[in-house]
Tab-separated table of C-alpha atoms and ligand atoms in Angstrom:
chain	number	residue	atom	x	y	z
A	1	MET	CA	-48.678	-28.584	34.008
A	2	ARG	CA	-52.287	-29.237	34.940
A	3	GLU	CA	-54.282	-31.601	32.763
A	4	LEU	CA	-57.486	-30.223	31.330
A	5	ASN	CA	-60.415	-31.142	33.535
A	6	GLN	CA	-63.714	-29.790	34.837
A	7	GLU	CA	-61.862	-27.159	36.832
A	8	PHE	CA	-60.680	-25.680	33.546
A	9	THR	CA	-64.298	-25.544	32.407
A	10	THR	CA	-65.488	-23.972	35.655
A	11	LYS	CA	-62.768	-21.324	35.679
A	12	LEU	CA	-63.397	-20.380	32.071
A	13	THR	CA	-67.192	-20.197	32.348
A	14	ARG	CA	-66.996	-18.156	35.558
A	15	TRP	CA	-64.563	-15.762	33.911
A	16	PHE	CA	-66.893	-15.457	30.921
A	17	ARG	CA	-69.903	-14.605	33.079
A	18	GLU	CA	-67.943	-11.881	34.859
A	19	ASN	CA	-66.080	-10.438	31.905
A	20	GLN	CA	-68.152	-10.915	28.777
A	21	ARG	CA	-68.707	-7.992	26.471
A	22	ASP	CA	-72.172	-6.533	26.305
A	23	LEU	CA	-73.221	-7.554	22.789
A	24	PRO	CA	-76.704	-7.237	21.307
A	25	TRP	CA	-76.967	-10.930	20.368
A	26	ARG	CA	-76.225	-11.976	23.930
A	27	LYS	CA	-79.419	-10.474	25.347
A	28	ASP	CA	-81.317	-13.759	25.023
A	29	LYS	CA	-80.895	-17.286	23.701
A	30	GLU	CA	-83.302	-17.021	20.818
A	31	PRO	CA	-81.866	-19.287	18.084
A	32	TYR	CA	-82.732	-16.826	15.321
A	33	HIS	CA	-80.649	-14.153	17.067
A	34	VAL	CA	-77.710	-16.431	17.725
A	35	TRP	CA	-77.819	-17.857	14.215
A	36	VAL	CA	-77.810	-14.480	12.452
A	37	SER	CA	-75.032	-13.164	14.691
A	38	GLU	CA	-72.869	-16.255	14.296
A	39	ILE	CA	-73.080	-16.127	10.509
A	40	MET	CA	-72.224	-12.424	10.527
A	41	LEU	CA	-69.348	-13.004	12.945
A	42	GLN	CA	-67.798	-15.411	10.456
A	43	GLN	CA	-67.427	-12.483	8.107
A	44	THR	CA	-66.123	-9.555	10.068
A	45	ARG	CA	-65.120	-7.995	13.387
A	46	VAL	CA	-67.458	-7.897	16.372
A	47	GLU	CA	-67.622	-4.098	16.291
A	48	ALA	CA	-68.694	-4.079	12.647
A	49	VAL	CA	-71.242	-6.844	13.257
A	50	ARG	CA	-73.083	-4.787	15.911
A	51	GLU	CA	-74.508	-2.380	13.355
A	52	TYR	CA	-75.291	-5.012	10.762
A	53	TYR	CA	-76.991	-7.157	13.364
A	54	LEU	CA	-79.165	-4.365	14.779
A	55	ARG	CA	-80.228	-3.213	11.329
A	56	PHE	CA	-81.003	-6.790	10.274
A	57	MET	CA	-83.156	-7.425	13.360
A	58	LYS	CA	-84.979	-4.145	12.924
A	59	GLU	CA	-85.797	-5.020	9.335
A	60	LEU	CA	-86.403	-8.759	9.797
A	61	PRO	CA	-87.219	-9.398	13.463
A	62	THR	CA	-88.303	-13.034	13.109
A	63	VAL	CA	-87.374	-16.096	11.119
A	64	SER	CA	-90.695	-15.732	9.264
A	65	ASP	CA	-89.687	-12.243	8.163
A	66	LEU	CA	-86.416	-13.649	6.860
A	67	ALA	CA	-88.225	-16.429	5.017
A	68	ALA	CA	-90.581	-13.904	3.395
A	69	ALA	CA	-87.888	-11.388	2.381
A	70	ASP	CA	-86.893	-10.915	-1.256
A	71	GLU	CA	-83.359	-11.460	-2.445
A	72	GLU	CA	-82.489	-7.815	-3.107
A	73	THR	CA	-83.582	-6.781	0.391
A	74	LEU	CA	-81.352	-9.491	1.809
A	75	LEU	CA	-78.379	-8.586	-0.353
A	76	LYS	CA	-78.789	-4.959	0.657
A	77	LEU	CA	-78.798	-5.876	4.367
A	78	TRP	CA	-75.687	-7.971	3.746
A	79	GLN	CA	-73.934	-5.348	1.607
A	80	GLY	CA	-70.297	-5.041	2.647
A	81	LEU	CA	-70.191	-8.263	4.650
A	82	GLY	CA	-69.084	-10.401	1.700
A	83	TYR	CA	-69.703	-14.116	1.065
A	84	TYR	CA	-73.157	-13.319	-0.210
A	85	ASN	CA	-74.108	-16.984	-0.591
A	86	ARG	CA	-74.309	-17.107	3.170
A	87	ILE	CA	-77.349	-14.856	3.243
A	88	ARG	CA	-78.928	-16.815	0.393
A	89	ASN	CA	-78.412	-20.019	2.371
A	90	MET	CA	-79.899	-18.401	5.463
A	91	HIS	CA	-82.921	-17.493	3.421
A	92	LYS	CA	-83.347	-21.123	2.303
A	93	ALA	CA	-82.882	-22.355	5.868
A	94	ALA	CA	-85.501	-19.873	7.110
A	95	GLU	CA	-87.906	-21.171	4.446
A	96	THR	CA	-87.307	-24.692	5.772
A	97	VAL	CA	-87.901	-23.653	9.388
A	98	VAL	CA	-91.110	-21.849	8.484
A	99	GLY	CA	-92.381	-24.185	5.771
A	100	GLU	CA	-91.418	-27.583	7.144
A	101	LEU	CA	-90.870	-27.136	10.864
A	102	CYS	CA	-93.843	-24.916	11.773
A	103	GLY	CA	-91.488	-22.029	12.527
A	104	GLU	CA	-89.701	-23.975	15.287
A	105	PHE	CA	-85.911	-24.076	15.100
A	106	PRO	CA	-84.595	-27.662	15.370
A	107	GLU	CA	-83.248	-28.451	18.848
A	108	THR	CA	-80.778	-31.258	18.121
A	109	PHE	CA	-77.272	-30.913	16.713
A	110	GLU	CA	-78.186	-33.014	13.657
A	111	GLY	CA	-81.380	-31.047	13.091
A	112	ILE	CA	-79.576	-27.713	13.244
A	113	ARG	CA	-76.639	-28.994	11.171
A	114	GLY	CA	-79.109	-30.158	8.513
A	115	LEU	CA	-80.236	-26.609	7.698
A	116	CYS	CA	-78.851	-25.001	4.577
A	117	GLY	CA	-75.565	-23.184	5.169
A	118	ILE	CA	-75.078	-24.415	8.735
A	119	GLY	CA	-71.830	-26.302	9.313
A	120	ASP	CA	-70.316	-27.886	12.413
A	121	TYR	CA	-69.217	-24.577	13.903
A	122	THR	CA	-72.546	-22.784	13.605
A	123	ALA	CA	-74.524	-25.858	14.690
A	124	GLY	CA	-72.254	-26.187	17.722
A	125	ALA	CA	-72.656	-22.524	18.613
A	126	ILE	CA	-76.465	-22.539	18.275
A	127	GLY	CA	-76.796	-25.963	19.923
A	128	SER	CA	-74.699	-25.101	22.964
A	129	ILE	CA	-75.835	-21.485	23.422
A	130	CYS	CA	-79.560	-21.920	22.739
A	131	PHE	CA	-80.307	-25.513	23.659
A	132	ASP	CA	-77.611	-26.300	26.206
A	133	LEU	CA	-76.233	-29.137	24.070
A	134	ARG	CA	-72.757	-30.437	24.914
A	135	VAL	CA	-71.377	-29.713	21.460
A	136	PRO	CA	-68.250	-27.698	20.687
A	137	ALA	CA	-68.033	-24.803	18.258
A	138	VAL	CA	-64.505	-24.563	16.939
A	139	ASP	CA	-63.707	-21.374	15.051
A	140	GLY	CA	-60.397	-19.611	14.474
A	141	ASN	CA	-60.425	-18.096	17.969
A	142	VAL	CA	-60.954	-21.454	19.609
A	143	LEU	CA	-58.286	-23.118	17.454
A	144	ARG	CA	-55.789	-20.485	18.549
A	145	VAL	CA	-56.673	-20.794	22.220
A	146	MET	CA	-56.599	-24.586	22.224
A	147	SER	CA	-53.478	-24.959	20.099
A	148	ARG	CA	-51.665	-22.821	22.693
A	149	ILE	CA	-53.134	-24.576	25.705
A	150	LEU	CA	-52.248	-27.987	24.283
A	151	GLU	CA	-49.097	-26.860	22.436
A	152	ASP	CA	-50.672	-28.598	19.481
A	153	GLY	CA	-48.558	-28.053	16.359
A	154	SER	CA	-51.106	-29.435	13.874
A	155	ASP	CA	-51.762	-27.179	10.913
A	156	ILE	CA	-54.981	-25.355	11.811
A	157	LYS	CA	-55.942	-25.357	8.133
A	158	ALA	CA	-55.743	-29.167	7.915
A	159	ALA	CA	-59.087	-30.939	7.813
A	160	GLY	CA	-58.518	-33.111	10.889
A	161	THR	CA	-57.372	-30.376	13.271
A	162	LYS	CA	-60.797	-28.895	14.011
A	163	LYS	CA	-62.229	-32.349	14.630
A	164	GLN	CA	-59.352	-33.284	16.929
A	165	ILE	CA	-59.676	-30.094	19.006
A	166	GLY	CA	-63.461	-30.503	18.967
A	167	SER	CA	-63.193	-33.965	20.452
A	168	VAL	CA	-60.888	-32.729	23.243
A	169	LEU	CA	-63.418	-29.991	24.043
A	170	GLN	CA	-66.424	-32.290	23.860
A	171	GLU	CA	-65.158	-34.074	26.985
A	172	LEU	CA	-64.835	-30.797	28.858
A	173	TYR	CA	-68.362	-29.510	28.334
A	174	PRO	CA	-70.257	-28.840	31.561
A	175	GLU	CA	-73.600	-30.444	32.430
A	176	SER	CA	-75.420	-27.145	32.016
A	177	ASN	CA	-74.771	-23.614	30.735
A	178	CYS	CA	-72.928	-25.123	27.781
A	179	GLY	CA	-73.204	-21.841	25.910
A	180	ASP	CA	-71.072	-20.097	28.505
A	181	PHE	CA	-68.289	-22.573	27.837
A	182	THR	CA	-68.569	-22.126	24.056
A	183	GLN	CA	-68.617	-18.354	24.353
A	184	GLY	CA	-65.974	-18.383	27.074
A	185	LEU	CA	-63.529	-20.001	24.654
A	186	ILE	CA	-64.441	-17.499	21.937
A	187	GLU	CA	-64.230	-14.563	24.344
A	188	LEU	CA	-60.880	-15.720	25.690
A	189	GLY	CA	-59.585	-15.771	22.112
A	190	ALA	CA	-60.919	-12.285	21.467
A	191	LEU	CA	-59.844	-10.555	24.697
A	192	ILE	CA	-56.896	-12.443	26.188
A	193	CYS	CA	-55.425	-15.052	23.875
A	194	VAL	CA	-55.373	-12.495	21.075
A	195	PRO	CA	-54.447	-13.160	17.445
A	196	ASN	CA	-52.092	-10.241	16.866
A	197	GLY	CA	-49.292	-9.600	19.280
A	198	GLN	CA	-48.572	-11.060	22.682
A	199	PRO	CA	-51.434	-12.786	24.482
A	200	LYS	CA	-52.342	-11.274	27.850
A	201	CYS	CA	-51.413	-14.343	29.862
A	202	ASP	CA	-51.294	-12.414	33.157
A	203	MET	CA	-55.033	-11.929	32.869
A	204	CYS	CA	-55.878	-15.406	31.641
A	205	PRO	CA	-58.256	-17.362	33.870
A	206	VAL	CA	-56.874	-20.691	32.651
A	207	ALA	CA	-53.171	-19.833	32.417
A	208	GLU	CA	-52.291	-22.661	34.789
A	209	PHE	CA	-53.515	-25.145	32.157
A	210	CYS	CA	-51.571	-23.648	29.245
A	211	LYS	CA	-48.525	-25.519	27.965
A	212	ALA	CA	-47.449	-22.713	25.633
A	213	ARG	CA	-47.430	-20.260	28.505
A	214	GLU	CA	-45.370	-22.639	30.618
A	215	HIS	CA	-42.759	-22.958	27.876
A	216	GLY	CA	-42.971	-19.385	26.577
A	217	THR	CA	-43.998	-20.621	23.133
A	218	GLN	CA	-47.317	-18.738	22.794
A	219	MET	CA	-46.240	-16.919	19.637
A	220	GLN	CA	-45.389	-20.178	17.869
A	221	TYR	CA	-49.056	-21.225	17.923
A	222	PRO	CA	-51.277	-21.735	16.066
A	223	VAL	CA	-49.329	-23.337	13.220
A	224	LYS	CA	-50.766	-22.307	9.878
A	225	SER	CA	-49.640	-23.571	6.444
A	226	GLU	CA	-48.587	-21.026	3.833
A	227	LYS	CA	-51.377	-19.756	1.641
A	228	LYS	CA	-51.223	-19.988	-2.148
A	229	PRO	CA	-50.642	-16.515	-3.582
A	230	ARG	CA	-53.844	-14.909	-4.868
A	231	LYS	CA	-54.529	-14.471	-8.543
A	232	VAL	CA	-54.381	-10.790	-9.530
A	233	VAL	CA	-56.973	-9.451	-11.981
A	234	GLN	CA	-56.637	-5.972	-13.438
A	235	LYS	CA	-59.894	-4.184	-14.124
A	236	ALA	CA	-61.052	-0.982	-15.757
A	237	VAL	CA	-64.168	0.202	-13.916
A	238	PHE	CA	-66.503	2.798	-15.399
A	239	VAL	CA	-68.476	5.257	-13.349
A	240	LEU	CA	-70.786	6.484	-16.093
A	241	ARG	CA	-72.858	9.495	-15.151
A	242	CYS	CA	-75.725	10.920	-17.167
A	243	VAL	CA	-78.053	13.806	-16.367
A	244	ASP	CA	-81.643	12.827	-17.247
A	245	GLU	CA	-84.382	15.042	-18.758
A	246	GLU	CA	-85.335	16.248	-15.288
A	247	GLY	CA	-81.786	17.289	-14.519
A	248	VAL	CA	-81.180	14.380	-12.128
A	249	GLU	CA	-77.786	12.675	-12.121
A	250	ARG	CA	-77.919	8.946	-12.748
A	251	TYR	CA	-75.208	6.316	-12.654
A	252	ALA	CA	-74.939	3.102	-14.665
A	253	VAL	CA	-74.951	-0.173	-12.759
A	254	ARG	CA	-75.592	-3.716	-13.881
A	255	LYS	CA	-76.363	-7.009	-12.204
A	256	ARG	CA	-73.579	-9.570	-12.078
A	257	PRO	CA	-74.126	-13.106	-13.382
A	258	LYS	CA	-76.121	-15.602	-11.293
A	259	SER	CA	-73.075	-17.665	-10.387
A	260	GLY	CA	-69.455	-17.020	-9.455
A	261	LEU	CA	-67.863	-14.261	-7.418
A	262	LEU	CA	-70.392	-11.675	-6.100
A	263	ALA	CA	-73.175	-13.525	-7.936
A	264	GLY	CA	-76.353	-11.521	-8.419
A	265	LEU	CA	-74.982	-8.336	-6.877
A	266	TYR	CA	-74.664	-5.064	-8.752
A	267	GLU	CA	-71.504	-3.505	-10.144
A	268	PHE	CA	-70.275	-0.540	-12.077
A	269	PRO	CA	-69.687	-1.645	-15.670
A	270	ASN	CA	-66.151	-2.942	-15.961
A	271	VAL	CA	-63.815	-4.997	-18.120
A	272	ASP	CA	-60.813	-7.159	-17.306
A	273	VAL	CA	-57.669	-5.759	-18.903
A	274	GLU	CA	-54.108	-6.934	-19.491
A	275	ARG	CA	-52.668	-3.506	-18.751
A	276	GLU	CA	-53.945	-0.069	-17.846
A	277	LEU	CA	-56.125	1.450	-20.583
A	278	THR	CA	-55.201	4.714	-22.243
A	279	LEU	CA	-57.895	7.356	-22.087
A	280	ASP	CA	-58.794	6.736	-25.740
A	281	GLU	CA	-59.147	3.033	-25.094
A	282	ALA	CA	-61.369	3.702	-22.074
A	283	ILE	CA	-63.574	5.992	-24.134
A	284	ALA	CA	-63.788	3.319	-26.856
A	285	VAL	CA	-65.080	0.810	-24.292
A	286	ALA	CA	-67.818	3.216	-23.200
A	287	GLU	CA	-68.702	3.823	-26.864
A	288	ASP	CA	-69.049	0.086	-27.389
A	289	TRP	CA	-71.733	0.269	-24.715
A	290	ASP	CA	-73.462	3.066	-26.711
A	291	CYS	CA	-72.853	5.609	-23.998
A	292	VAL	CA	-71.473	8.553	-26.027
A	293	PRO	CA	-68.900	9.801	-23.546
A	294	MET	CA	-68.340	13.551	-23.300
A	295	HIS	CA	-65.421	13.864	-20.978
A	296	LEU	CA	-63.454	12.173	-18.256
A	297	THR	CA	-63.938	13.987	-14.955
A	298	ARG	CA	-61.368	12.025	-12.992
A	299	SER	CA	-59.834	8.621	-12.408
A	300	SER	CA	-58.902	6.687	-9.295
A	301	GLU	CA	-57.282	3.413	-8.299
A	302	PHE	CA	-58.287	0.827	-5.730
A	303	LYS	CA	-57.292	-2.645	-4.774
A	304	HIS	CA	-59.799	-5.121	-3.375
A	305	ILE	CA	-58.769	-8.408	-1.849
A	306	PHE	CA	-61.068	-11.439	-1.895
A	307	THR	CA	-60.192	-14.832	-0.483
A	308	HIS	CA	-58.698	-16.229	-3.687
A	309	VAL	CA	-58.331	-13.269	-5.972
A	310	GLU	CA	-57.227	-9.655	-5.879
A	311	TRP	CA	-58.726	-6.974	-8.090
A	312	ASP	CA	-56.498	-4.072	-9.063
A	313	MET	CA	-58.977	-1.542	-10.359
A	314	LYS	CA	-58.680	1.728	-12.165
A	315	GLY	CA	-61.877	3.753	-12.199
A	316	TYR	CA	-62.811	6.058	-15.084
A	317	TYR	CA	-65.454	8.673	-14.271
A	318	LEU	CA	-67.139	9.585	-17.526
A	319	ASP	CA	-69.996	11.960	-18.198
A	320	VAL	CA	-72.094	10.471	-20.971
A	321	HIS	CA	-74.942	11.592	-23.242
A	322	GLU	CA	-77.083	8.501	-23.508
A	323	MET	CA	-78.545	6.034	-21.012
A	324	PRO	CA	-78.560	2.763	-22.961
A	325	ALA	CA	-80.994	0.212	-21.561
A	326	ARG	CA	-78.240	-2.398	-21.167
A	327	PHE	CA	-77.554	-0.711	-17.792
A	328	LYS	CA	-79.779	0.290	-14.916
A	329	TRP	CA	-79.456	4.047	-14.343
A	330	VAL	CA	-79.865	4.960	-10.687
A	331	THR	CA	-79.781	8.125	-8.613
A	332	ASP	CA	-77.585	8.509	-5.518
A	333	GLU	CA	-80.639	7.893	-3.330
A	334	GLU	CA	-81.614	4.717	-5.181
A	335	MET	CA	-78.020	3.490	-4.987
A	336	GLU	CA	-78.010	4.002	-1.236
A	337	ALA	CA	-81.442	2.545	-0.527
A	338	GLU	CA	-81.916	-0.218	-3.064
A	339	VAL	CA	-78.846	-1.296	-4.989
A	340	PRO	CA	-76.753	-4.047	-3.395
A	341	LEU	CA	-73.327	-2.815	-4.409
A	342	PRO	CA	-70.469	-4.897	-2.964
A	343	SER	CA	-67.551	-3.206	-1.208
A	344	ALA	CA	-65.270	-3.850	-4.192
A	345	PHE	CA	-67.252	-1.198	-6.102
A	346	GLY	CA	-68.164	0.972	-3.117
A	347	TYR	CA	-64.763	2.686	-3.357
A	348	PHE	CA	-65.924	4.481	-6.478
A	349	LEU	CA	-69.001	6.092	-4.922
B	401	LIG	N1	-67.281	-14.776	17.396
B	401	LIG	C1	-67.940	-15.889	17.052
B	401	LIG	N2	-69.012	-16.073	17.815
B	401	LIG	C2	-69.049	-15.040	18.694
B	401	LIG	C3	-69.929	-14.636	19.735
B	401	LIG	N3	-71.005	-15.341	20.013
B	401	LIG	N4	-69.635	-13.506	20.403
B	401	LIG	C4	-68.541	-12.794	20.081
B	401	LIG	N5	-67.693	-13.116	19.119
B	401	LIG	C5	-67.937	-14.209	18.418
């Protein structure tokens, strides 16, 4: 088996240049572009990020635009991506870049890493892609690729594993075009050394360096410790509809508390329950909110999975007579354009 050396780096970067996907954030090396895309890519699939990224750049084309944006605009642009604190942190970091650094993104690893919400991975990605720094960016893709290449059985969730793999990679960084090496590793993980199913070793540009391929153990890596089971919370969710004096349908939403899960986003009114509510019980809840329910039009059930908790939700669609001021009453158009409603409640639309 060949030891990892500069030939590994050369083969991987060459393969990346010839085979990389055409992605909107790869059109230039503008740190704002790479930063926004990297944060989005931590949340969801590349294909889903495309749309979010293009919309975000259309709305907020520069770091100054991000710094000047208000929270609800940002939450709306982030709607559906989850981990909403990430966009709040980006906003703070943009304020720092504009307010303290004259709009210039820092160009050292430490400078980038010092911005709010930027950890080792993101700083490594921005540093290597935008500023040609010899710094690794180790995400889940890279951990998978490297654990196979090295046949490294360390738990990829353990704190030291990322650092250990990072220090192996650090030595392999080229003198220039560092971003191609960073993205080559990521791209290899996405296209060849895939997470689900057999990796496509026949097409791998660095197969000759891979211990797992030599021993046929690819599927045994990466090693991941068992997760704790998620807490399950049962919820009764109310889609309260009222027709206003002008005959326009409005729906009740409310803002969630400032801290905790989905902080500051909007939701349909809901309560945690021990067991499914009877119809009478559901109506009593709406009455407690002074809504004067007329009738239930339908009900539906959805499950939403967060990192540490699962919501099992039953939705009650109630037509009501009053629009108590405890809720915000919005039209379909307002919901679509202005209300940051997280995916967990989007099922009920
Ligand atoms: N995943 C993480 N970073 C990425 C990038 N720059 N391109 C594609 N997928 C990624």
